[in-house]
XYZ file of C-alpha atoms in Angstrom:
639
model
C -6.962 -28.821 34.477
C -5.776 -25.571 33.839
C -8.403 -22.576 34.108
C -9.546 -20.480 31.165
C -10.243 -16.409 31.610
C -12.345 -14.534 29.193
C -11.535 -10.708 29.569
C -14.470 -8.441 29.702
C -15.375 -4.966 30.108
C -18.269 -4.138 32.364
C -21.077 -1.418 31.511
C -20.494 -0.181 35.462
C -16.842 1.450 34.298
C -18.782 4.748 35.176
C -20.115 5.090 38.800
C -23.676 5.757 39.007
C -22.751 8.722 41.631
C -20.164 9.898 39.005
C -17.513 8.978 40.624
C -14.247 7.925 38.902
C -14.602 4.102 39.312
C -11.476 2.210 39.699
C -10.206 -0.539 37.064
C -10.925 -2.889 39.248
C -14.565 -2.091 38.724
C -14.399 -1.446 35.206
C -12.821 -4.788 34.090
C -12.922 -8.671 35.763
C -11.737 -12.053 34.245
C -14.673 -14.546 34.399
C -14.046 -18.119 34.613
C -14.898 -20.200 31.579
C -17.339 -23.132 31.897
C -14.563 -25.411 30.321
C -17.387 -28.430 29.886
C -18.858 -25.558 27.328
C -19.810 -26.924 23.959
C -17.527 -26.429 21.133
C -17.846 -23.768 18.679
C -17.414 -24.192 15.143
C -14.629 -22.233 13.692
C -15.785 -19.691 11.020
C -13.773 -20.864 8.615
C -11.139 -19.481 5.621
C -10.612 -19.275 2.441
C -8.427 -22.340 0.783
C -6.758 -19.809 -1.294
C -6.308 -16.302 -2.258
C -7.524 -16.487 -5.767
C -10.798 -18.089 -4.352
C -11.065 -14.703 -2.198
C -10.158 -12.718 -5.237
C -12.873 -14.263 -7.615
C -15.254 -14.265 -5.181
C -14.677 -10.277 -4.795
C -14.793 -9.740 -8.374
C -17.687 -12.074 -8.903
C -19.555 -9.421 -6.164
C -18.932 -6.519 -7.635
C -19.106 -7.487 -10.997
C -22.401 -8.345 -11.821
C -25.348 -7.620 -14.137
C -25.179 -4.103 -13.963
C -22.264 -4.232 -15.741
C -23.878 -5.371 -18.630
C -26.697 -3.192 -19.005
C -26.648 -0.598 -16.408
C -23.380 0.901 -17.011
C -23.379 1.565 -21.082
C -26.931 2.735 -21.073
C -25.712 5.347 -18.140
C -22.861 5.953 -19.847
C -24.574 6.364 -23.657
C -27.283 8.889 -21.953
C -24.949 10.840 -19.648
C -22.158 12.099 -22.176
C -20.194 8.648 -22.832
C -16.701 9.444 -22.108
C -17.776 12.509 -19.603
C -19.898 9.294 -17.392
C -16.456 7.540 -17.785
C -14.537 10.674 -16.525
C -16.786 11.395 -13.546
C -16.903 7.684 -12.869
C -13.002 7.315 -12.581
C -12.955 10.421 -10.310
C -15.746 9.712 -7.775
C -14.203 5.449 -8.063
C -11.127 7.136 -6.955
C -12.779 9.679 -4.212
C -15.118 7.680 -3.074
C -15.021 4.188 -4.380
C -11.137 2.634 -3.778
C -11.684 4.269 -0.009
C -14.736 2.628 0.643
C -13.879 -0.502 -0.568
C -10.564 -0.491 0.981
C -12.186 0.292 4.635
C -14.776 -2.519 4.283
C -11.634 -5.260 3.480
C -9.216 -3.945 6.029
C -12.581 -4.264 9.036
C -13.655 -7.759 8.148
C -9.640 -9.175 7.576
C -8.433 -7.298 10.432
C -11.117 -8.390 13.005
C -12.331 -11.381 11.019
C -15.306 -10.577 12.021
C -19.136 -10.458 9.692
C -20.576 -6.701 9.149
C -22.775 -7.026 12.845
C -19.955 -8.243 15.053
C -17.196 -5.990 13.739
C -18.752 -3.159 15.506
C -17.571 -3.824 18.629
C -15.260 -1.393 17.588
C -18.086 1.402 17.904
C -20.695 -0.453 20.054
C -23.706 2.464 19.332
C -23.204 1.670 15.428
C -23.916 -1.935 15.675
C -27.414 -0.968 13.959
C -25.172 -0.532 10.259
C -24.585 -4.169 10.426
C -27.790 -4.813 10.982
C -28.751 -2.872 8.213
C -26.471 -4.466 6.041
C -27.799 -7.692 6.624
C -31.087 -6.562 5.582
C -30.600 -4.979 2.523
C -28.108 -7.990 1.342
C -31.398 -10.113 1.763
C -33.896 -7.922 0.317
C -31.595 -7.328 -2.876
C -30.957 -11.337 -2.637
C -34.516 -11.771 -2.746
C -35.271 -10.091 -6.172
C -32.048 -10.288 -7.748
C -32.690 -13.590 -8.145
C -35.721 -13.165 -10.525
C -33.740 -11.364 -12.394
C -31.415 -14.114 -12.633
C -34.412 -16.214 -13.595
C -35.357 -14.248 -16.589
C -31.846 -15.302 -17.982
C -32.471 -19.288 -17.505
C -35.870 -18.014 -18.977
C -34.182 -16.960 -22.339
C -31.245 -19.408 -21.958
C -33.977 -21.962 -22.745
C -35.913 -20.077 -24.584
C -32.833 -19.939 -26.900
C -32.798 -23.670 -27.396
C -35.658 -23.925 -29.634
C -35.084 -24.278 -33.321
C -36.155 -20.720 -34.335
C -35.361 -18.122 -31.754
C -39.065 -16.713 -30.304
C -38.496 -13.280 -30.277
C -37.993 -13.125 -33.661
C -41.837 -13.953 -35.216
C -44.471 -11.601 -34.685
C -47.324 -13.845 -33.369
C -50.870 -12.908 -34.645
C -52.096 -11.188 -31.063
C -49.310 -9.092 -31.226
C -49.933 -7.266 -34.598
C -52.480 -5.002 -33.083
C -49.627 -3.547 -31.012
C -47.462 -2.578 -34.140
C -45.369 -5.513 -34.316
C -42.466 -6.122 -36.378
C -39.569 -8.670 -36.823
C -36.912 -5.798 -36.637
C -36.483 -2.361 -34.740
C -37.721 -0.050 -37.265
C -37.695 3.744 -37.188
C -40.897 5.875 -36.707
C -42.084 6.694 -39.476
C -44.396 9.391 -39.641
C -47.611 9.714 -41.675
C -47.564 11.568 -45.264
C -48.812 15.534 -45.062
C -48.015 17.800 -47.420
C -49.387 20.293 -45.434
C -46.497 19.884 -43.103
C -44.070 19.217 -46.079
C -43.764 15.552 -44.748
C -43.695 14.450 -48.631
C -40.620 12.162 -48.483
C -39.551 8.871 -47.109
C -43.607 9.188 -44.825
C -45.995 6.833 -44.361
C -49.287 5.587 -46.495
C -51.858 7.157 -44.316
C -54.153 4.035 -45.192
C -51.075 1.627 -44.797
C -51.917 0.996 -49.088
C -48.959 0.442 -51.401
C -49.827 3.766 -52.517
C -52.864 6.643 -51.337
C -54.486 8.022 -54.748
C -55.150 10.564 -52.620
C -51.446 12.060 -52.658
C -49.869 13.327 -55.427
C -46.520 11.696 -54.785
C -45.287 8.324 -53.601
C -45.579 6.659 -50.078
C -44.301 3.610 -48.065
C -46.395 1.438 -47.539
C -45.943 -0.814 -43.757
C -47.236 -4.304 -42.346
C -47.916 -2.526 -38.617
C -50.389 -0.428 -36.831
C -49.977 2.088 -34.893
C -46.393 2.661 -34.014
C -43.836 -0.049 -34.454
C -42.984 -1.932 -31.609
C -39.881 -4.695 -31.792
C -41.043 -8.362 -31.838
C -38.283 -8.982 -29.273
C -39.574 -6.464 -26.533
C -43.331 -7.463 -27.019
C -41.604 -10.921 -26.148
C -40.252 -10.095 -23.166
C -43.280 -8.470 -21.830
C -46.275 -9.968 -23.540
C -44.670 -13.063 -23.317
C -41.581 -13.639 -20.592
C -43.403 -11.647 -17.776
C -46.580 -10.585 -19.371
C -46.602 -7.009 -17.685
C -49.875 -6.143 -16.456
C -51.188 -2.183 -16.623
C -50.847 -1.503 -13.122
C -49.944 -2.788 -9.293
C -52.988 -2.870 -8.148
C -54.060 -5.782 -6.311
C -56.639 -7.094 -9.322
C -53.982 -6.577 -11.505
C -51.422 -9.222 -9.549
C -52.538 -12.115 -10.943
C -50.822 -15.612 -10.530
C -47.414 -16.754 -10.565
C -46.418 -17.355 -14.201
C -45.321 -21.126 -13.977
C -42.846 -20.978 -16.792
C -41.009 -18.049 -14.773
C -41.581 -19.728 -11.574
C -40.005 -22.716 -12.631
C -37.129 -20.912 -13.894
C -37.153 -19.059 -10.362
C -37.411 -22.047 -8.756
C -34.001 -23.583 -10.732
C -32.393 -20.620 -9.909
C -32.646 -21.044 -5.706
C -31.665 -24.500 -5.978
C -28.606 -23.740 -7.739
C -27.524 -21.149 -5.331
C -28.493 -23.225 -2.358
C -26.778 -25.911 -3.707
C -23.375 -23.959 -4.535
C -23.594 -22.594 -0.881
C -24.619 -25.326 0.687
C -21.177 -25.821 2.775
C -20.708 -21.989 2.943
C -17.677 -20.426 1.093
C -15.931 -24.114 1.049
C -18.578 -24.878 -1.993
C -19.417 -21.376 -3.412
C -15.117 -20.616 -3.276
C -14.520 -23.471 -5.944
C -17.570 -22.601 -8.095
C -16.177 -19.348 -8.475
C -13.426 -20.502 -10.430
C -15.679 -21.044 -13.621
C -18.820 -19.000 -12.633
C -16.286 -15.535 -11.930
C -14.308 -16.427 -15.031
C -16.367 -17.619 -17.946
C -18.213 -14.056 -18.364
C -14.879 -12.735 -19.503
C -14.063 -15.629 -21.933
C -17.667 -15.055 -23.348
C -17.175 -11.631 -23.523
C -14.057 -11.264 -25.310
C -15.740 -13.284 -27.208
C -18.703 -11.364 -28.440
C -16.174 -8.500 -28.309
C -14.461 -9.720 -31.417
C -17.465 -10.877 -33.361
C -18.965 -7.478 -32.702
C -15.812 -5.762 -34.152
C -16.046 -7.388 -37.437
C -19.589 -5.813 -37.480
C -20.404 -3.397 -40.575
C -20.968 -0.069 -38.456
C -19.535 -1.340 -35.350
C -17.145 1.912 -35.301
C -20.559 4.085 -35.132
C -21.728 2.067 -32.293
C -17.930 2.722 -30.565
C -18.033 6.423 -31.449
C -21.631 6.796 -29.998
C -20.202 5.117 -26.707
C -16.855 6.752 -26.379
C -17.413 10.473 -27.726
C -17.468 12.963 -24.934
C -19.965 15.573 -24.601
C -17.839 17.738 -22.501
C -20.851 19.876 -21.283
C -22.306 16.859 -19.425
C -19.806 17.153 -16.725
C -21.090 20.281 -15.554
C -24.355 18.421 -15.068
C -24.809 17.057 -11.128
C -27.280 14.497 -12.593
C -24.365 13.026 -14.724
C -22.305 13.103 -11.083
C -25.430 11.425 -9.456
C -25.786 8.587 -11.805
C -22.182 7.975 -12.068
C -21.704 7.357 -8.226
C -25.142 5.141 -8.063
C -23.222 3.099 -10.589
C -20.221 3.288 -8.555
C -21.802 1.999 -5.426
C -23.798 -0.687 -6.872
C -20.901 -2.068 -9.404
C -18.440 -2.337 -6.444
C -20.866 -3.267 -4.005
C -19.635 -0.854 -1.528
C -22.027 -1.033 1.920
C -23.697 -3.941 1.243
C -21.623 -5.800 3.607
C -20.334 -8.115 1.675
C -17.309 -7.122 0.913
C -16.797 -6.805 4.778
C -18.520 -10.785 5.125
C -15.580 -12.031 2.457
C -12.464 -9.830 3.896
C -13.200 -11.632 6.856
C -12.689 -14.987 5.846
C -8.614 -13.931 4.896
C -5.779 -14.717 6.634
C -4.269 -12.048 8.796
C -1.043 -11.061 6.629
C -3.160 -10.905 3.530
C -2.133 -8.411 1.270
C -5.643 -6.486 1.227
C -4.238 -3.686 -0.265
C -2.885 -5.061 -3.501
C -6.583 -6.957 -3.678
C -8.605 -3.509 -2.949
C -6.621 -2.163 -6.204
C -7.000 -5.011 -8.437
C -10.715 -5.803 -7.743
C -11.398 -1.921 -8.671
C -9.498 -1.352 -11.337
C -11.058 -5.380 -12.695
C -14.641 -3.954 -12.138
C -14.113 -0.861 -14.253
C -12.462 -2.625 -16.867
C -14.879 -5.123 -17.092
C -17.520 -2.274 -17.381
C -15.669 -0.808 -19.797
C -15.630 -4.026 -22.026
C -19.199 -4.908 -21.493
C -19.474 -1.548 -23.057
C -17.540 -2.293 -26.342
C -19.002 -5.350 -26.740
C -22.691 -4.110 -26.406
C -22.115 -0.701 -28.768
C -20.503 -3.164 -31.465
C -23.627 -4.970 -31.698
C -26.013 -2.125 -31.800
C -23.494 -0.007 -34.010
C -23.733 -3.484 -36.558
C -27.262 -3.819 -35.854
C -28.407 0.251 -36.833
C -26.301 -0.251 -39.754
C -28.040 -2.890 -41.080
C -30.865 -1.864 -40.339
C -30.759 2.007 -41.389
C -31.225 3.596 -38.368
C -29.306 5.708 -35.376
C -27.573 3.780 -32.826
C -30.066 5.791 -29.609
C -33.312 3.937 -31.709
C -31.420 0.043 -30.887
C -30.094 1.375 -27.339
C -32.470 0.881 -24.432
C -31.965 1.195 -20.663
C -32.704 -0.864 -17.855
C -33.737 -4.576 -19.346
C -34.252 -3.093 -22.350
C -30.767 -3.424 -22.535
C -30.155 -7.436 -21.415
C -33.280 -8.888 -22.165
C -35.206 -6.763 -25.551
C -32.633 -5.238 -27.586
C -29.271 -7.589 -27.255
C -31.735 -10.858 -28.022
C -32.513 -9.376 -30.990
C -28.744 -8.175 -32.079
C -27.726 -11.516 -31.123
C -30.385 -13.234 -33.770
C -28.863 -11.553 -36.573
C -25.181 -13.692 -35.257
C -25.758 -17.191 -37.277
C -25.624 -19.606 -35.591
C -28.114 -17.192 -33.360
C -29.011 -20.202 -31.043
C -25.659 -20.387 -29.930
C -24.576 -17.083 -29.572
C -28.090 -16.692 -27.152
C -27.137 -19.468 -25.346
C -24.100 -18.133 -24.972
C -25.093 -15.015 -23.661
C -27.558 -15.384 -21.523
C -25.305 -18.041 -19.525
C -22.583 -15.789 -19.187
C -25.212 -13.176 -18.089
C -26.408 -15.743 -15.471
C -23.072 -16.566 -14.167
C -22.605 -13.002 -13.528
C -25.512 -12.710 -11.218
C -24.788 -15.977 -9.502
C -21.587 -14.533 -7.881
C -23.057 -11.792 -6.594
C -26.108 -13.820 -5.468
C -23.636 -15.983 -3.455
C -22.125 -12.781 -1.285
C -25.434 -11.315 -0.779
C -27.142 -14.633 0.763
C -23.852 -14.867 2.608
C -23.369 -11.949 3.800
C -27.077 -12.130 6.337
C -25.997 -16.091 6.935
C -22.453 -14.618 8.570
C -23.993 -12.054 10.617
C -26.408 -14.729 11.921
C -23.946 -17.408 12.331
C -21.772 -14.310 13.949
C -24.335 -13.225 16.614
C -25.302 -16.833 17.558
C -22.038 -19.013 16.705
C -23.917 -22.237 18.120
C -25.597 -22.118 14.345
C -22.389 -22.489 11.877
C -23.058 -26.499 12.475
C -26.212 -25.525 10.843
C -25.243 -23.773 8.481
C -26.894 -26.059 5.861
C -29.970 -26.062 6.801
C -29.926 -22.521 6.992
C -29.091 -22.149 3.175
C -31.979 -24.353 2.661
C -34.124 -22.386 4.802
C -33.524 -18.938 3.332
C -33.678 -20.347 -0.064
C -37.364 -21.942 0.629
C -38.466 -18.694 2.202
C -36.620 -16.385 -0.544
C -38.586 -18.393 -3.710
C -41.751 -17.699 -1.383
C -41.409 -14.000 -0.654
C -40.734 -13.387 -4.174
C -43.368 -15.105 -5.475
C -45.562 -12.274 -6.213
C -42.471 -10.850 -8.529
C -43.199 -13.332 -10.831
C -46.394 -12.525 -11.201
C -47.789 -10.307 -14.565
C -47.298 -6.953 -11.506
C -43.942 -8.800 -10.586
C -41.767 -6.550 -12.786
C -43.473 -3.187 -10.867
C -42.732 -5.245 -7.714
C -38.782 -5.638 -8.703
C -38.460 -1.875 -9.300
C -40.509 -0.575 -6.256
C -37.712 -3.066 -3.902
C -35.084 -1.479 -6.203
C -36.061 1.692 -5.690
C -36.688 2.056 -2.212
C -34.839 -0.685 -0.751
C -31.912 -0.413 -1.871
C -31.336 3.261 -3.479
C -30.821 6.024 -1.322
C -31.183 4.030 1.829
C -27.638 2.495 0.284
C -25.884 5.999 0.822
C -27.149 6.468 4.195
C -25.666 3.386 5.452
C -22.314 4.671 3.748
C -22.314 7.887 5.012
C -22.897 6.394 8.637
C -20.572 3.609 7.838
C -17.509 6.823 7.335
C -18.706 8.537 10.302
C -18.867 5.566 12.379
C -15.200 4.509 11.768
C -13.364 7.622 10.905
C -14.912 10.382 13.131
C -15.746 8.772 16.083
C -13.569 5.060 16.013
C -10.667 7.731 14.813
C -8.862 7.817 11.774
C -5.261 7.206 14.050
C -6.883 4.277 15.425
C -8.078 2.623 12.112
C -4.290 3.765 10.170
C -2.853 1.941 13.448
C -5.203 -0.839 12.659
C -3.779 -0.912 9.056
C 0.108 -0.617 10.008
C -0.213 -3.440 12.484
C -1.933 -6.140 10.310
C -0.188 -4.705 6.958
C 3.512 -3.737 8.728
C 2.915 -0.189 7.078
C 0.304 2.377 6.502
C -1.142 2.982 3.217
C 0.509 4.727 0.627
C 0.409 7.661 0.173
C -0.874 8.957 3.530
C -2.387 12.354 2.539
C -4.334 10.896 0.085
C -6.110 8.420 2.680
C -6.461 10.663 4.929
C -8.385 13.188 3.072
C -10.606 10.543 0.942
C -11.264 9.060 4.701
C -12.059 12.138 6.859
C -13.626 14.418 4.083
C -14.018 13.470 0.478
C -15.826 10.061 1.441
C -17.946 10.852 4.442
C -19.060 14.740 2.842
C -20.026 13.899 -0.851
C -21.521 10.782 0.107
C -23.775 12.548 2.504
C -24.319 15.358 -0.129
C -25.443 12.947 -2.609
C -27.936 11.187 -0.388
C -29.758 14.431 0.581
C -29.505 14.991 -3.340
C -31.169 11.788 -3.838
C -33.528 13.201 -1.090
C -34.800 15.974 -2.467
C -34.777 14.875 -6.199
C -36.512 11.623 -5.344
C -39.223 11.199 -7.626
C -41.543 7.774 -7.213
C -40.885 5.125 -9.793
C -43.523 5.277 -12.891
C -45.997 2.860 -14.724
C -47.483 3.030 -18.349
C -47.608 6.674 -19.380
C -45.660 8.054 -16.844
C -48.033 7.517 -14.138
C -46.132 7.024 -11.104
C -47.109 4.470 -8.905
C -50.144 4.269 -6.395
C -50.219 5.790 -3.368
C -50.221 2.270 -1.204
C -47.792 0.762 -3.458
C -45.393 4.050 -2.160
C -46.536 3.795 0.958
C -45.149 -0.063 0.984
C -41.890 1.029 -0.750
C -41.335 3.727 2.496
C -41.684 1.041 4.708
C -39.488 -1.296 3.454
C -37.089 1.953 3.456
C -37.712 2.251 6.947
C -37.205 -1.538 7.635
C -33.714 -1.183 6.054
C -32.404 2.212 7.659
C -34.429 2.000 11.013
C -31.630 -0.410 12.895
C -29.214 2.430 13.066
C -30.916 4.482 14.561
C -32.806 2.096 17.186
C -29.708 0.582 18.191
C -28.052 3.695 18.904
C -30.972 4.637 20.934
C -31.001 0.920 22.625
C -27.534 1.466 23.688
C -27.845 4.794 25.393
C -30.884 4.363 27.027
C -30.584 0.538 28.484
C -27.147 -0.734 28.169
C -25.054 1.927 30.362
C -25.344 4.130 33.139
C -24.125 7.768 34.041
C -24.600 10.990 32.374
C -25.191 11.947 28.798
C -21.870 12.458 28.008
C -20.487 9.093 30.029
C -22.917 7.333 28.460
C -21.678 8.615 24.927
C -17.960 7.765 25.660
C -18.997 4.281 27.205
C -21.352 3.495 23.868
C -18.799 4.883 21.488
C -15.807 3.224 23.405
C -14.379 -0.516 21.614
C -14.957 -3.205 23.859
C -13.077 -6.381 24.367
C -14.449 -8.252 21.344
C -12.738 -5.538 19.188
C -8.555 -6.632 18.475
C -6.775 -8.123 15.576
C -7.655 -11.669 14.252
C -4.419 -12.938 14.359
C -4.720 -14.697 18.043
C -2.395 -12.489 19.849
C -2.972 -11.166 23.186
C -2.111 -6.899 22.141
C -5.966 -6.714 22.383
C -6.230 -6.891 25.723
C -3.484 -4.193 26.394
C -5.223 -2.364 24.083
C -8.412 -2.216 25.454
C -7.074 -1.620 28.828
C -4.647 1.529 27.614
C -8.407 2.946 25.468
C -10.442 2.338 28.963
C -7.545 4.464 31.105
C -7.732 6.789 28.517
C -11.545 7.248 28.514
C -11.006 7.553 32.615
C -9.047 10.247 32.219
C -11.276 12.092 29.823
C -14.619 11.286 32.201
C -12.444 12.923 35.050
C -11.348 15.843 33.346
């Protein structure tokens, strides 16, 4: 039986005398155990398309929906756009480009492919953290749209009646504008309100309206979604918790199974349900796209979308927002763009697919812009008021203002139905890459597991709809935003910036083009502009934006703008430090345990690729490689 070598590179390369070692002492060829068990392969995608939806399902996602025309309606409309296009183009295509070419070039998950810069091993780990932790909450959003996809199902749509309770908070069956109360002191004589809420006040001496509220009016379909849907309590303190909400918890419960289920054979299932779950949102949205044209006053809903207000792009805030947008619509540092690039063939033209999946996400944006600015622009209309009193940000957006455009749609139980399955579908993509993504770098690190791959889906799923429990309690929406906010915000653009660093100032931008040209057969086109998005534009303004996000971090805020307790902060910093810390720590593990020599020999030997690091394609350049770096690292430790 013929003998099987495994090449390796020892941590001894540098003598503990400092002496220059030999390369006999640096490298050896082990013998391997042949009567070894048998590795599962990692697998590959069936097809390209099923790579390409699964990319676009990632990075296009809820966000898209709600996040980016709110942003783009508060931060100058077409000047968001502008800034977005530049910094997607800066920053963005780069990025994403980089995090393709390392996992389809080593074919390798987002911890393994550092052997190509051993000391920043700690980004993957990172990675695999914050893919979980977003996992883990992302998917109650994703429940509050199987919420108010069944919800929509009943015969008369329920956040359209005022129920009795909710009168006291100013309830009514429509978004209604302020109105304020009659004073002719302050020559509010016209068009004001019945200070006694009478048909008329004998009292004035001219005419007032008379309203069904109290106090100030409040939409029926936003006191549904948080009296009812998630029944928001005052506060996160611990007697304000409460217990899981068993409609929502069933709803969260539906929602794990499905993803489990779609996942349970890894990207062999989740790469065929792509082909409906990445491609129905756009069917639905073209869709809503036309109905919302034919709107009365869908043009003033366009106009207040699209109309620049050129003095917004000498704002940095407007700069800020549109790069968060940018990173979480693409997906960029997450890892799993990284976890699905590695999963291509060799030859794949990731270039071409970088492009497309971009220029897809924006346009997608860009639609789910249209169609939501038609329905408010229709909706105002009828209603006689400005566009900014229908538009609201966050799930405003998704789950309190577009529920109520979409009842005024007859048949307005379809159209929900409708809307809110498209909006699940969008999340379920992106739910599949983040689960994914920490179930490759597992299987990665300890290959013995991809034959359990399975059970694993079943065991993250249990333990995800148990951790996030508490975020479907009444606190469970202050929960969501305080693992929004710290655990995946700024922390994001750390990871980034380390991510650029890592590869293109101390891997080496020559060795990563070289990289490119080999598994490609030429280097991207055109090279300056590569080069300078690579070594300065990406690396700079994404480290410029996270000390921005630094120093202009304020704490996320309750009822009255009250920011949130001190402990709940406190548990927000922590999971910030349990999502950043790896890097660091691993960096520190590697110098201080894993080689020997001086400061400097220990830098080159931690920073050096080591024999894991070559091209996926099984040829054997990898180990010439590795032996021409190691004689050139020699030569540098002698010098």
């Amino acid at each position: 039986m013929p003998r099987k070598y495994r090449f390796t590179q020892k941590n001894s390369a540098v003598a503990q005398n400092g002496s220059t070692p030999n390369i006999s002492s640096c490298t050896t060829y082990e013998e391997k155990d042949p009567e070894q068990p048998k590795v599962e392969e990692r697998g590959e995608w069936a097809n390209k398309w099923e790579f390409i939806l699964s990319c676009i399902g990632l990075s296009v996602g809820l966000g898209n929906v709600w996040r980016f025309p709110y942003l783009a309606y508060e931060n100058g409309g077409a000047a968001f756009l502008i800034a977005y296009i530049i910094l997607q183009f800066l920053i963005g295509k780069p990025m994403y480009f980089l995090e393709l070419v390392l996992g389809q070039y080593s074919g390798k998950g987002p911890t393994t492919l550092w052997a190509l810069n051993p000391s920043a091993k700690g980004i993957g780990i990172s990675q695999a953290i914050i893919s979980l932790v977003v996992a883990i909450y992302y998917n109650v959003i994703m429940a509050y749209t199987l919420y108010y996809m069944f919800a929509s199902m009943q015969g008369t749509l329920p956040w359209t009646v005022c129920k009795e309770e909710w009168k006291q908070f100013g309830c009514v069956e429509k978004t209604t504008r302020r109105m304020q109360y009659c004073d002719s002191a302050q020559n509010i004589t016209t068009n004001c309100r019945c200070p006694l809420n009478a048909t008329f006040d004998v009292s004035l001496p001219y005419n007032c309206t008379n309203v069904s509220y109290v106090g100030n009016p409040t939409a029926v379909a936003e006191l549904y979604f948080y009296k009812e849907v998630i029944q928001k309590a005052p506060n996160l303190y611990p007697e304000d918790m409460g217990n899981p909400l068993w409609k929502l918890t069933l709803c969260h419960f539906a929602s794990w199974i499905i993803v489990v289920v779609c996942l349970i054979k890894g990207i062999k299932t989740s790469g065929k349900v792509v082909y409906f779950s990445a491609t129905f949102p756009y069917v639905i949205l073209l869709i809503l796209l036309i109905r919302g044209a034919t709107l009365d006053g869908a043009i003033d809903g366009v106009l207040y979308f699209v109309v620049p207000k050129w003095e917004k792009l000498l704002d940095l805030k407007v700069w800020v927002a549109a790069a968060s947008q940018m990173f979480f619509s693409l997906s960029v540092s997450f890892g799993g763009i990284i976890m699905l690039g590695s999963f291509n063939k060799f030859k794949n033209n990731v270039y071409g697919d970088a492009i497309l999946i971009a220029v897809m996400d924006l346009i997608t944006s860009i639609i789910a812009g249209f169609v939501i600015f038609t329905t408010f622009g229709g909706m105002a209309k009828e209603l006689g008021v400005d566009v900014q009193d229908v538009a609201k940000g966050g799930y405003g957006m998704a789950f309190v203002a577009y529920p109520e455009a979409l009842s005024n749609l007859p048949p307005s139980q379809l159209w929900s139905i409708l809307f809110f399955f498209m909006l699940y579908n969008l999340g379920l993509d992106s739910e599949f890459a983040l689960l994914e993504t920490t179930i490759t770098c597992l299987t990665d690190e300890y290959p013995r597991l991809r034959k359990y791959k399975s059970h694993l889906y079943i065991g993250f799923g249990v333990a995800g709809f148990l951790i996030a429990l508490p975020c479907v309690t009444p606190a469970g929406d202050y929960i969501v935003t305080l693992l929004d906010s710290y655990g995946a915000d700024f922390s994001l653009l750390f990871l980034a910036t380390c991510e650029c660093i890592a590869v293109f100032w101390v891997y080496g931008i020559r060795r990563f083009v070289k990289d490119v040209t080999y598994m490609l057969g030429s280097p991207p086109r055109p090279s300056w502009y590569w080069a300078f998005c690579w070594t300065f534009c990406s690396p700079v303004l994404i480290g410029l934006l996270f000390i921005y996000r630094m120093v202009k971090f304020s704490p996320p805020k309750v009822e009255n703008d009250d920011v949130f307790p001190e402990f709940a902060q406190s548990i927000g910093w922590a999971v910030t430090a349990f999502v950043m810390c790896p890097i660091p720590l691993m960096f520190l593990y590697k110098l201080l345990f894993q080689v020997k020599g001086c400061l400097w020999e220990r830098l080159i030997m931690i920073t050096t690729p080591t024999s894991e690091w070559g091209p996926n394609d099984g040829s054997t350049m990898k180990h010439d490689l590795k032996m021409d770096e190691m004689m050139e690292n020699m030569t540098i430790i002698t010098q």
